[in-house]
Amino acid sequence: MTRRIVSPDCSLPRATRGETWLEVANPTVFTLQVRTAIQVTAAAIFTFIVVFFLDRNFRVLPNALHEYLPSHHAGSVITDITITKCSTLNLFSSCKLDPDLWHRIEKDLYLGKGIVSSAYIHVRRKKEEELTSEDKVVVDVTVGRLNPNTNEKAKDSTEERWESRPAGLWIKRSSKKSASDSKNAVTAIDVLFGEDAVEARDNWAITGTSLLLDTGSKIPAAYVTVRRGIPPAPVRPTPRINENGRFKIVQLADLHLSTGVGHCRDSLPADWNGGKCEADIRTLDFVHKILEEEKPDLVVLSGDQVNGETAPDTQTAIFKYAHLLIEHKIPYVSIFGNHDDEGSLTRAAQMDLIETLPYSLSRAGPEDIDGVGNYYIEVLGRGSSGHSALTIYLLDTHAYSPNERKFKGYDWLKRNQIEWFRNTAQSLKKNHKEYTHIHLDVAFIHIPLPEYRNPNLTFVGDWKEPPTAPVYNSGFRDALVEEGISMVSCGHDHVNEYCGLSRTEDHKPALWMCYAGGAGFGGYAGYGGFHRKIRVFDFDMNEGRVTTWKRVEYGENVNKKLDVLMLVDAGRPVAPPEE
């Protein structure tokens, strides 16, 4: 039996055995409780709004509390910027400032090419909680010959004014208590070089003209780039097979980008653009065209993206291709060639940078394995599938032989890299069997394997130069075959653009080994009238099929697919049809 009891004094009588109580509150008291709750909530909201506006303008909250506010800039804000210039002819000049107060950006604005001159940007920075009433926060930066104050309406004397710094640099600082929390607060400064310089990082932007330095025409001009606030986490799309069961990869090999526009090598036709061929601009125009027309789901950068010899600022060169891919919202992976680290950044430093860029799926890979960039990515099945449909292995083939006397030429894949590959491939097989269609595995490298020069391969496409594969054979081709890799593609030899079929001892198709063909005008391309190429791979997961073709930059075939070739069918390498 359930009794309904209402106590006039809101107290509950003591329960007796076997009785279940259903408490019903006094309606009058309930109404008072609701009204009180509403009043308390309204007061709290009002108090929060008042404190927020007071703190924004007068900073009434403790500094420590700002660490937890959404508008806080974790890290530091910039409070001042200057430029120092020094000369070997002037013993009293110095490009160093007090390191306890100033941080020097370690990029010589003359790129180390000034005959007697060097120059550096220095910044003063503070953590927000360390700011005092005497500090000003930089809220704007520009570069130019004219005083920007003359272009702005007359302002109250208490408002921010542009302040002049050397080399045409102008900064605007604010002493407002809220300046460090403003979306305009400058939190980092960097330098890029060349009239074609672009930014690739979120929340960064190049500002104004180039710095006013006496660098001359042979040294790429320096541009200041500014970060405001803290950038969001970079976009990292998960590669996935399209709803029609297809997935397309564009391989960009040997872009050979420079700091500045670069100079074309072996370009055809010789009178293109009136004889004025700017390598990076022509290269990136070619890449842009192919991205627009092929609409790939992934781009593989297979090494020598940077022409180290002509890239004294490697970062500037990297941003050129990254900006283009980010603009197209195409995820990309990259490995290094023998020229990438001949500029200003090591492989490790480059990968640290590349990993932070939007749409980059590149990774440094295990630290205990030789090289930088030994990794794989999984392309998931269509729809909401969590199973891998395609695995792409990428490995670092290093640069030059460590034992030139015994093995002349180029380096080779090391034993621990091959063991890592084998162990990784075997560990993934169980999960790959859960995919309801045929799972595919492919690989990309930069320097070709020794087997690329085997004259007994079945060739499709042009062999124009002797493959410069390593002399020492570490056995990676056999590892690829044994682990079920159906295709590997490389770069390095710019004018080779063939695919060669390697066979088993009983002459069955075992592995397709392809060249992409060089895409960049900053690298060589002689050997008999070679036009730059880009290779495309089309994966049809409905059939377990891989088809490839090439696109050319110039000539009558610019809008055609060249040497269309089925590499894999039903998950296995297949021989080309006999002519």
Coordinates of C-alpha atoms in Angstrom, one line a residue:
M1 CA 0.0 0.0 0.0
T2 CA 1.3 3.5 -1.0
R3 CA 0.3 6.5 1.0
R4 CA 0.5 10.1 -0.2
I5 CA 1.4 12.3 2.7
V6 CA 1.8 16.1 2.7
S7 CA 3.2 17.6 5.8
P8 CA 2.1 21.3 6.4
D9 CA 5.4 22.2 8.0
C10 CA 7.4 20.5 5.2
S11 CA 8.7 17.9 7.7
L12 CA 8.3 14.2 6.9
P13 CA 6.7 11.9 9.5
R14 CA 8.6 8.8 10.5
A15 CA 7.9 5.8 8.3
T16 CA 6.4 2.7 9.7
R17 CA 7.2 -0.9 8.7
G18 CA 5.8 -1.9 5.3
E19 CA 4.9 1.6 4.2
T20 CA 6.3 3.4 1.2
W21 CA 6.5 7.1 1.2
L22 CA 6.0 9.4 -1.8
E23 CA 7.1 12.9 -0.8
V24 CA 5.2 15.9 -2.3
A25 CA 6.7 19.3 -1.6
N26 CA 4.7 22.2 -0.3
P27 CA 3.6 24.2 -3.5
T28 CA 4.3 27.5 -1.8
V29 CA 7.8 26.5 -0.7
F30 CA 8.5 25.1 -4.1
T31 CA 7.6 28.4 -5.8
L32 CA 9.9 30.3 -3.4
Q33 CA 12.8 27.9 -4.2
V34 CA 12.4 28.3 -7.9
R35 CA 12.2 32.1 -7.6
T36 CA 15.4 32.1 -5.5
A37 CA 17.2 30.0 -8.0
I38 CA 16.3 32.3 -10.8
Q39 CA 17.4 35.4 -8.9
V40 CA 20.8 33.7 -7.9
T41 CA 21.4 32.7 -11.6
A42 CA 20.6 36.2 -12.9
A43 CA 22.9 37.8 -10.3
A44 CA 25.7 35.4 -11.3
I45 CA 25.3 36.1 -15.0
F46 CA 25.2 39.9 -14.3
T47 CA 28.3 39.6 -12.1
F48 CA 30.2 37.6 -14.8
I49 CA 29.4 40.2 -17.5
V50 CA 30.5 43.1 -15.3
V51 CA 33.8 41.3 -14.3
F52 CA 34.4 40.3 -18.0
F53 CA 34.1 43.9 -19.2
L54 CA 36.1 45.3 -16.3
D55 CA 38.9 42.7 -16.9
R56 CA 39.0 43.3 -20.6
N57 CA 39.7 47.0 -20.1
F58 CA 41.3 47.2 -16.7
R59 CA 42.5 43.6 -16.0
V60 CA 41.0 43.2 -12.6
L61 CA 41.4 39.4 -12.5
P62 CA 44.7 37.8 -11.2
N63 CA 47.2 37.0 -13.9
A64 CA 47.1 33.3 -12.9
L65 CA 43.4 33.1 -13.7
H66 CA 44.1 34.3 -17.3
E67 CA 45.8 31.0 -18.0
Y68 CA 42.4 29.3 -18.1
L69 CA 40.5 31.9 -20.1
P70 CA 39.6 30.9 -23.7
S71 CA 41.1 34.2 -25.1
H72 CA 44.4 33.7 -23.4
H73 CA 47.4 33.2 -25.7
A74 CA 49.3 30.2 -24.3
G75 CA 53.0 31.0 -24.5
S76 CA 54.2 34.6 -25.1
V77 CA 53.2 37.8 -26.8
I78 CA 55.6 40.1 -28.6
T79 CA 56.3 43.4 -26.9
D80 CA 58.9 44.9 -29.3
I81 CA 60.7 44.1 -32.6
T82 CA 63.8 45.6 -34.0
I83 CA 66.5 44.8 -36.7
T84 CA 70.2 44.8 -36.3
K85 CA 72.7 45.2 -39.1
C86 CA 76.4 44.4 -38.9
S87 CA 79.4 44.6 -41.2
T88 CA 82.7 42.9 -41.3
L89 CA 84.1 46.4 -42.2
N90 CA 82.8 47.9 -39.0
L91 CA 84.3 46.4 -35.9
F92 CA 81.9 48.2 -33.7
S93 CA 78.8 46.9 -35.4
S94 CA 77.0 43.9 -33.9
C95 CA 74.0 41.7 -34.8
K96 CA 73.7 40.6 -31.2
L97 CA 71.5 42.1 -28.4
D98 CA 71.2 41.2 -24.8
P99 CA 69.9 37.6 -24.9
D100 CA 68.1 38.1 -21.5
L101 CA 65.9 40.6 -23.2
W102 CA 65.9 39.8 -26.9
H103 CA 65.3 36.7 -29.0
R104 CA 67.1 36.6 -32.3
I105 CA 65.4 34.9 -35.3
E106 CA 68.3 32.9 -36.7
K107 CA 67.9 33.8 -40.3
D108 CA 70.4 36.2 -41.8
L109 CA 68.3 38.6 -43.9
Y110 CA 71.1 38.5 -46.5
L111 CA 70.9 34.7 -46.5
G112 CA 74.6 34.5 -45.9
K113 CA 75.3 36.1 -49.3
G114 CA 76.1 39.6 -48.2
I115 CA 79.7 40.3 -49.1
V116 CA 80.3 42.2 -45.9
S117 CA 76.8 42.6 -44.4
S118 CA 74.4 40.6 -42.2
A119 CA 71.2 41.5 -40.6
Y120 CA 68.7 39.9 -38.1
I121 CA 65.3 40.4 -36.7
H122 CA 65.1 40.5 -32.9
V123 CA 61.9 40.3 -30.8
R124 CA 61.1 40.9 -27.1
R125 CA 58.5 38.6 -25.8
K126 CA 56.8 38.0 -22.5
K127 CA 54.4 35.6 -21.0
E128 CA 51.0 37.2 -20.4
E129 CA 51.2 36.7 -16.7
E130 CA 54.5 38.5 -16.6
L131 CA 53.3 41.7 -18.3
T132 CA 53.6 44.9 -16.2
S133 CA 51.9 48.3 -16.5
E134 CA 54.9 49.6 -18.4
D135 CA 54.8 46.9 -21.1
K136 CA 53.2 47.4 -24.5
V137 CA 52.0 44.6 -26.7
V138 CA 52.6 44.6 -30.5
V139 CA 49.2 44.5 -32.2
D140 CA 50.2 45.2 -35.8
V141 CA 53.3 45.0 -38.1
T142 CA 53.9 46.3 -41.6
V143 CA 56.8 47.1 -43.9
G144 CA 57.1 50.0 -46.3
R145 CA 58.8 53.2 -47.1
L146 CA 55.9 55.5 -46.1
N147 CA 54.9 56.3 -42.6
P148 CA 51.6 54.5 -42.1
N149 CA 50.4 57.1 -39.7
T150 CA 49.9 59.5 -42.6
N151 CA 47.3 57.2 -44.1
E152 CA 45.2 56.9 -41.0
K153 CA 42.7 59.4 -39.7
A154 CA 43.9 61.7 -36.9
K155 CA 43.6 59.9 -33.6
D156 CA 43.4 60.7 -30.0
S157 CA 46.9 60.9 -28.5
T158 CA 46.1 58.0 -26.2
E159 CA 45.5 55.6 -29.1
E160 CA 48.2 53.4 -30.7
R161 CA 50.5 55.0 -33.2
W162 CA 52.9 53.3 -35.7
E163 CA 56.5 53.2 -34.5
S164 CA 59.4 53.1 -36.9
R165 CA 62.1 50.5 -36.8
P166 CA 65.1 49.8 -39.1
A167 CA 64.7 48.5 -42.7
G168 CA 61.2 50.0 -43.3
L169 CA 59.7 48.0 -40.4
W170 CA 56.8 49.6 -38.6
I171 CA 55.1 48.3 -35.5
K172 CA 52.0 49.3 -33.6
R173 CA 51.9 48.7 -29.8
S174 CA 49.2 48.9 -27.3
S175 CA 49.4 49.5 -23.5
K176 CA 45.7 48.6 -22.9
K177 CA 45.3 46.0 -20.3
S178 CA 43.3 43.9 -22.7
A179 CA 45.8 44.0 -25.6
S180 CA 47.4 40.7 -24.8
D181 CA 44.1 39.0 -25.0
S182 CA 43.1 40.7 -28.3
K183 CA 42.9 38.7 -31.4
N184 CA 45.3 41.2 -32.9
A185 CA 48.1 40.4 -30.4
V186 CA 51.2 39.4 -32.3
T187 CA 52.5 36.1 -30.8
A188 CA 55.3 35.2 -33.2
I189 CA 57.5 36.7 -36.0
D190 CA 59.3 34.9 -38.8
V191 CA 61.0 35.6 -42.1
L192 CA 60.4 34.2 -45.6
F193 CA 62.4 35.0 -48.8
G194 CA 61.7 35.8 -52.4
E195 CA 59.0 37.6 -54.3
D196 CA 57.0 34.3 -54.6
A197 CA 57.1 33.5 -50.9
V198 CA 53.8 32.3 -49.4
E199 CA 52.6 31.3 -45.9
A200 CA 51.4 27.8 -45.2
R201 CA 50.7 27.9 -41.5
D202 CA 47.4 28.7 -39.8
N203 CA 47.1 32.2 -38.3
W204 CA 50.2 33.4 -40.1
A205 CA 50.4 36.1 -42.8
I206 CA 53.1 37.9 -44.7
T207 CA 52.8 41.7 -44.1
G208 CA 53.8 44.7 -46.1
T209 CA 56.5 44.9 -48.7
S210 CA 59.9 43.3 -48.5
L211 CA 62.3 44.7 -45.9
L212 CA 64.3 47.7 -47.2
L213 CA 67.8 46.3 -47.4
D214 CA 70.6 46.8 -49.8
T215 CA 70.6 43.1 -50.9
G216 CA 70.7 43.7 -54.6
S217 CA 68.9 41.6 -57.2
K218 CA 70.8 38.4 -56.6
I219 CA 69.7 37.9 -53.0
P220 CA 66.0 37.0 -52.6
A221 CA 64.1 39.8 -50.7
A222 CA 63.2 39.2 -47.1
Y223 CA 59.5 39.3 -46.0
V224 CA 58.2 39.5 -42.5
T225 CA 55.5 37.1 -41.6
V226 CA 53.3 37.5 -38.5
R227 CA 51.3 35.1 -36.3
R228 CA 48.4 36.4 -34.3
G229 CA 47.0 34.4 -31.5
I230 CA 47.5 30.7 -31.2
P231 CA 46.8 28.6 -34.3
P232 CA 44.2 25.8 -34.1
A233 CA 45.3 22.2 -34.4
P234 CA 46.2 21.6 -38.1
V235 CA 43.6 19.9 -40.2
R236 CA 44.4 16.1 -40.5
P237 CA 41.9 14.5 -42.8
T238 CA 41.5 10.7 -42.6
P239 CA 42.1 9.2 -46.1
R240 CA 39.1 7.1 -47.1
I241 CA 38.0 5.3 -50.3
N242 CA 35.3 7.3 -52.1
E243 CA 31.7 6.1 -52.3
N244 CA 32.3 4.8 -55.8
G245 CA 35.1 2.6 -54.6
R246 CA 37.9 4.7 -56.1
F247 CA 40.9 6.5 -54.7
K248 CA 43.4 8.5 -56.7
I249 CA 47.0 9.4 -55.8
V250 CA 49.2 11.9 -57.6
Q251 CA 52.9 11.4 -57.2
L252 CA 55.0 14.6 -57.3
A253 CA 58.7 13.7 -57.9
D254 CA 61.7 16.0 -57.9
L255 CA 60.0 19.4 -57.6
H256 CA 63.4 21.0 -56.9
L257 CA 62.0 24.2 -55.4
S258 CA 64.3 27.1 -54.5
T259 CA 64.4 30.1 -52.3
G260 CA 63.1 32.7 -54.8
V261 CA 61.7 31.9 -58.2
G262 CA 64.7 29.8 -59.2
H263 CA 66.1 29.2 -62.7
C264 CA 64.9 26.7 -65.2
R265 CA 67.2 23.9 -66.3
D266 CA 66.9 22.1 -69.6
S267 CA 63.4 23.6 -70.2
L268 CA 61.5 23.1 -73.4
P269 CA 60.7 24.9 -75.6
A270 CA 63.7 27.2 -75.3
D271 CA 61.7 30.3 -76.2
W272 CA 58.9 29.6 -73.7
N273 CA 57.6 32.9 -72.2
G274 CA 60.0 34.9 -74.3
G275 CA 63.0 32.9 -72.9
K276 CA 62.2 34.0 -69.3
C277 CA 61.7 30.7 -67.5
E278 CA 61.2 31.0 -63.7
A279 CA 61.5 27.5 -62.4
D280 CA 59.3 27.4 -59.4
I281 CA 56.5 29.4 -61.0
R282 CA 56.4 27.1 -64.0
T283 CA 56.7 24.0 -61.8
L284 CA 53.8 25.0 -59.5
D285 CA 51.7 26.1 -62.4
F286 CA 52.1 22.6 -63.8
V287 CA 51.2 21.0 -60.5
H288 CA 48.2 23.3 -60.1
K289 CA 46.9 22.3 -63.5
I290 CA 47.1 18.6 -62.7
L291 CA 45.5 19.0 -59.3
E292 CA 42.6 20.8 -60.9
E293 CA 42.1 18.2 -63.6
E294 CA 42.9 14.9 -61.8
K295 CA 41.4 15.9 -58.4
P296 CA 43.5 13.4 -56.4
D297 CA 42.5 12.2 -52.9
L298 CA 46.1 12.1 -51.8
V299 CA 49.5 13.6 -53.0
V300 CA 52.7 11.7 -52.5
L301 CA 55.8 13.9 -52.5
S302 CA 58.5 11.4 -53.2
G303 CA 61.7 13.4 -52.4
D304 CA 63.8 16.3 -53.7
Q305 CA 60.9 18.7 -53.1
V306 CA 63.7 21.2 -52.2
N307 CA 66.7 21.9 -54.4
G308 CA 69.1 22.4 -51.5
E309 CA 71.8 24.1 -53.5
T310 CA 69.5 27.0 -54.4
A311 CA 67.4 27.0 -51.2
P312 CA 69.3 28.9 -48.5
D313 CA 66.0 29.1 -46.7
T314 CA 64.5 25.6 -46.9
Q315 CA 61.3 26.7 -45.1
T316 CA 60.4 29.1 -47.9
A317 CA 60.7 26.3 -50.5
I318 CA 58.6 23.9 -48.4
F319 CA 55.8 26.4 -48.0
K320 CA 55.4 26.8 -51.7
Y321 CA 54.2 23.2 -52.4
A322 CA 52.4 23.0 -49.0
H323 CA 50.4 26.2 -49.7
L324 CA 49.2 24.8 -53.0
L325 CA 48.1 21.5 -51.5
I326 CA 46.4 23.2 -48.5
E327 CA 44.6 25.6 -50.9
H328 CA 43.2 22.6 -52.7
K329 CA 42.5 20.8 -49.4
I330 CA 44.3 17.7 -50.5
P331 CA 46.1 15.6 -47.8
Y332 CA 49.7 14.8 -48.6
V333 CA 52.6 12.7 -47.4
S334 CA 56.3 13.3 -48.0
I335 CA 59.7 11.6 -47.9
F336 CA 63.1 13.0 -48.6
G337 CA 65.5 12.8 -51.5
N338 CA 69.3 13.4 -51.6
H339 CA 68.9 17.1 -52.2
D340 CA 66.3 18.1 -49.6
D341 CA 68.7 18.6 -46.7
E342 CA 71.5 20.4 -48.6
G343 CA 69.9 23.7 -47.7
S344 CA 69.3 25.3 -44.3
L345 CA 67.4 22.5 -42.5
T346 CA 68.2 18.9 -41.6
R347 CA 65.7 16.2 -42.5
A348 CA 64.6 16.0 -38.9
A349 CA 64.0 19.8 -38.7
Q350 CA 62.1 19.7 -42.0
M351 CA 59.9 16.9 -40.8
D352 CA 59.2 18.7 -37.5
L353 CA 58.0 21.6 -39.6
I354 CA 56.0 19.6 -42.1
E355 CA 54.2 17.6 -39.4
T356 CA 52.7 20.9 -38.1
L357 CA 51.2 22.0 -41.5
P358 CA 47.5 21.6 -42.4
Y359 CA 46.6 18.5 -44.4
S360 CA 50.1 17.0 -43.9
L361 CA 50.0 13.3 -42.9
S362 CA 53.8 13.1 -43.0
R363 CA 55.6 11.5 -40.0
A364 CA 59.2 11.2 -38.9
G365 CA 58.7 7.5 -38.0
P366 CA 60.6 5.6 -35.3
E367 CA 63.6 7.3 -33.9
D368 CA 65.5 4.0 -33.6
I369 CA 65.3 3.3 -37.3
D370 CA 67.8 4.7 -39.8
G371 CA 66.5 7.8 -41.7
V372 CA 63.7 10.2 -41.2
G373 CA 60.3 9.4 -42.7
N374 CA 59.9 5.7 -42.4
Y375 CA 56.2 5.3 -41.9
Y376 CA 52.9 4.2 -43.4
I377 CA 49.4 5.5 -43.7
E378 CA 46.1 3.6 -43.9
V379 CA 43.3 4.5 -46.3
L380 CA 40.1 3.4 -44.8
G381 CA 37.2 1.7 -46.6
R382 CA 34.3 3.7 -47.9
G383 CA 31.5 5.1 -45.7
S384 CA 32.0 4.7 -42.0
S385 CA 34.2 1.7 -42.3
G386 CA 37.0 1.6 -39.8
H387 CA 38.9 -1.1 -41.7
S388 CA 42.0 -0.3 -43.9
A389 CA 41.4 -0.8 -47.6
L390 CA 44.9 0.4 -48.8
T391 CA 48.2 0.7 -47.0
I392 CA 50.9 3.0 -48.3
Y393 CA 54.4 2.5 -47.0
L394 CA 57.0 5.3 -47.3
L395 CA 60.7 4.9 -46.6
D396 CA 63.7 7.1 -46.5
T397 CA 66.4 6.0 -49.1
H398 CA 68.9 8.5 -47.7
A399 CA 71.4 10.3 -50.0
Y400 CA 75.0 9.4 -50.8
S401 CA 77.0 6.2 -50.2
P402 CA 78.6 6.1 -46.7
N403 CA 81.4 4.0 -48.2
E404 CA 82.3 5.7 -51.5
R405 CA 85.5 3.7 -52.0
K406 CA 83.6 0.3 -51.9
F407 CA 80.1 1.3 -53.1
K408 CA 80.2 4.4 -55.3
G409 CA 77.1 6.5 -55.8
Y410 CA 74.1 6.4 -53.6
D411 CA 73.0 5.0 -50.2
W412 CA 70.7 2.1 -49.7
L413 CA 67.9 1.0 -47.4
K414 CA 69.4 -0.2 -44.1
R415 CA 68.8 -3.6 -42.5
N416 CA 66.8 -2.1 -39.6
Q417 CA 64.5 -0.3 -42.0
I418 CA 63.8 -3.5 -43.9
E419 CA 63.1 -5.3 -40.6
W420 CA 60.8 -2.5 -39.5
F421 CA 58.9 -2.8 -42.8
R422 CA 58.6 -6.6 -42.5
N423 CA 57.5 -6.5 -38.9
T424 CA 55.0 -3.7 -39.6
A425 CA 53.5 -5.4 -42.7
Q426 CA 53.1 -8.7 -40.8
S427 CA 51.5 -7.0 -37.8
L428 CA 48.9 -5.4 -40.0
K429 CA 47.9 -8.5 -42.0
K430 CA 45.3 -9.7 -39.4
N431 CA 43.4 -6.4 -39.5
H432 CA 43.6 -6.2 -43.2
K433 CA 41.8 -9.5 -43.6
E434 CA 38.8 -7.8 -41.9
Y435 CA 38.3 -5.6 -45.0
T436 CA 35.4 -7.0 -47.0
H437 CA 37.1 -6.4 -50.4
I438 CA 40.6 -6.9 -51.6
H439 CA 43.2 -5.1 -49.5
L440 CA 46.0 -3.5 -51.4
D441 CA 49.6 -2.5 -50.3
V442 CA 51.9 -0.2 -52.2
A443 CA 55.2 1.7 -51.4
F444 CA 57.0 4.9 -52.3
I445 CA 60.7 5.7 -52.1
H446 CA 63.0 8.3 -53.7
I447 CA 66.1 6.5 -54.9
P448 CA 65.3 3.5 -57.1
L449 CA 66.2 -0.1 -56.1
P450 CA 69.1 -1.9 -57.8
E451 CA 66.5 -4.1 -59.6
Y452 CA 65.3 -1.0 -61.6
R453 CA 68.3 -1.5 -63.9
N454 CA 67.6 -5.1 -64.6
P455 CA 67.3 -5.4 -68.4
N456 CA 65.0 -8.4 -68.1
L457 CA 62.1 -6.3 -66.7
T458 CA 59.0 -5.9 -68.8
F459 CA 59.1 -2.1 -69.6
V460 CA 56.2 0.3 -70.3
G461 CA 57.4 3.9 -70.8
D462 CA 60.7 5.5 -71.5
W463 CA 64.1 4.5 -70.1
K464 CA 66.2 7.6 -71.0
E465 CA 69.1 7.5 -68.5
P466 CA 70.9 4.7 -66.6
P467 CA 69.2 4.2 -63.2
T468 CA 71.4 5.6 -60.5
A469 CA 70.4 3.0 -57.9
P470 CA 72.8 2.1 -55.1
V471 CA 75.5 -0.4 -56.0
Y472 CA 74.9 -2.3 -52.7
N473 CA 71.7 -4.4 -52.8
S474 CA 70.3 -4.6 -49.3
G475 CA 67.4 -6.9 -50.4
F476 CA 64.4 -4.5 -50.1
R477 CA 62.9 -5.7 -53.4
D478 CA 62.6 -9.3 -52.1
A479 CA 61.0 -8.0 -48.8
L480 CA 58.4 -6.1 -50.8
V481 CA 57.5 -9.2 -52.8
E482 CA 57.4 -11.4 -49.8
E483 CA 55.1 -9.1 -47.9
G484 CA 52.6 -8.8 -50.7
I485 CA 53.4 -5.3 -52.0
S486 CA 52.2 -5.0 -55.5
M487 CA 53.8 -1.8 -56.7
V488 CA 56.6 0.6 -55.6
S489 CA 57.3 3.9 -57.2
C490 CA 60.3 6.3 -57.0
G491 CA 61.8 9.5 -58.4
H492 CA 65.4 10.6 -58.4
D493 CA 66.2 9.9 -62.1
H494 CA 64.3 12.7 -63.6
V495 CA 63.9 11.6 -67.2
N496 CA 63.1 8.0 -66.6
E497 CA 59.4 7.5 -66.7
Y498 CA 58.8 3.8 -67.1
C499 CA 57.2 1.1 -65.1
G500 CA 59.1 -2.2 -65.1
L501 CA 57.6 -5.5 -64.1
S502 CA 59.8 -7.8 -62.0
R503 CA 58.9 -11.5 -62.1
T504 CA 59.4 -14.5 -59.9
E505 CA 61.8 -17.3 -60.8
D506 CA 58.9 -19.1 -62.6
H507 CA 58.2 -15.9 -64.6
K508 CA 55.0 -14.9 -62.8
P509 CA 54.4 -11.2 -62.2
A510 CA 55.8 -10.2 -58.8
L511 CA 56.2 -6.5 -58.4
W512 CA 55.8 -3.4 -60.6
M513 CA 58.6 -0.8 -60.1
C514 CA 57.7 2.6 -61.5
Y515 CA 59.4 6.0 -62.0
A516 CA 57.2 9.1 -61.7
G517 CA 59.3 11.3 -64.0
G518 CA 60.6 14.6 -62.8
A519 CA 58.1 17.4 -62.4
G520 CA 60.3 20.3 -61.4
F521 CA 62.1 22.8 -63.7
G522 CA 64.7 23.5 -61.0
G523 CA 66.2 20.1 -61.7
Y524 CA 68.0 18.6 -64.7
A525 CA 66.0 17.2 -67.7
G526 CA 68.3 16.6 -70.5
Y527 CA 68.7 13.3 -72.3
G528 CA 66.9 14.0 -75.5
G529 CA 64.0 16.4 -75.2
F530 CA 62.3 15.4 -72.0
H531 CA 59.1 17.2 -71.0
R532 CA 58.3 17.3 -67.3
K533 CA 55.9 14.6 -66.1
I534 CA 53.6 13.8 -63.2
R535 CA 52.4 10.2 -62.5
V536 CA 48.8 9.3 -61.4
F537 CA 47.6 6.1 -59.7
D538 CA 43.9 5.2 -59.8
F539 CA 42.8 2.5 -57.2
D540 CA 39.5 0.7 -58.0
M541 CA 38.8 -1.1 -54.8
N542 CA 35.7 -2.7 -56.3
E543 CA 38.0 -4.8 -58.5
G544 CA 41.3 -4.7 -56.5
R545 CA 42.8 -2.9 -59.4
V546 CA 45.5 -0.3 -59.8
T547 CA 45.9 1.7 -63.0
T548 CA 48.5 4.3 -63.7
W549 CA 49.2 7.0 -66.3
K550 CA 51.3 10.1 -66.7
R551 CA 50.6 13.7 -67.5
V552 CA 53.0 16.0 -69.4
E553 CA 53.6 19.7 -68.9
Y554 CA 54.1 20.8 -72.6
G555 CA 53.3 19.6 -76.1
E556 CA 50.5 18.1 -78.0
N557 CA 49.7 15.6 -75.3
V558 CA 49.1 18.0 -72.4
N559 CA 45.5 17.0 -72.1
K560 CA 46.0 13.3 -72.5
K561 CA 46.7 10.3 -70.3
L562 CA 50.0 8.9 -71.4
D563 CA 51.0 5.2 -71.2
V564 CA 47.8 4.0 -69.4
L565 CA 48.8 0.8 -67.7
M566 CA 47.0 -1.7 -65.4
L567 CA 49.5 -2.7 -62.8
V568 CA 47.3 -4.7 -60.4
D569 CA 44.1 -6.7 -60.9
A570 CA 42.2 -8.7 -58.3
G571 CA 44.9 -7.7 -55.9
R572 CA 47.8 -9.1 -57.8
P573 CA 50.4 -7.7 -60.2
V574 CA 49.5 -8.4 -63.8
A575 CA 51.6 -8.4 -67.0
P576 CA 50.8 -5.8 -69.7
P577 CA 48.9 -7.1 -72.7
E578 CA 51.2 -8.2 -75.5
E579 CA 51.5 -5.9 -78.4

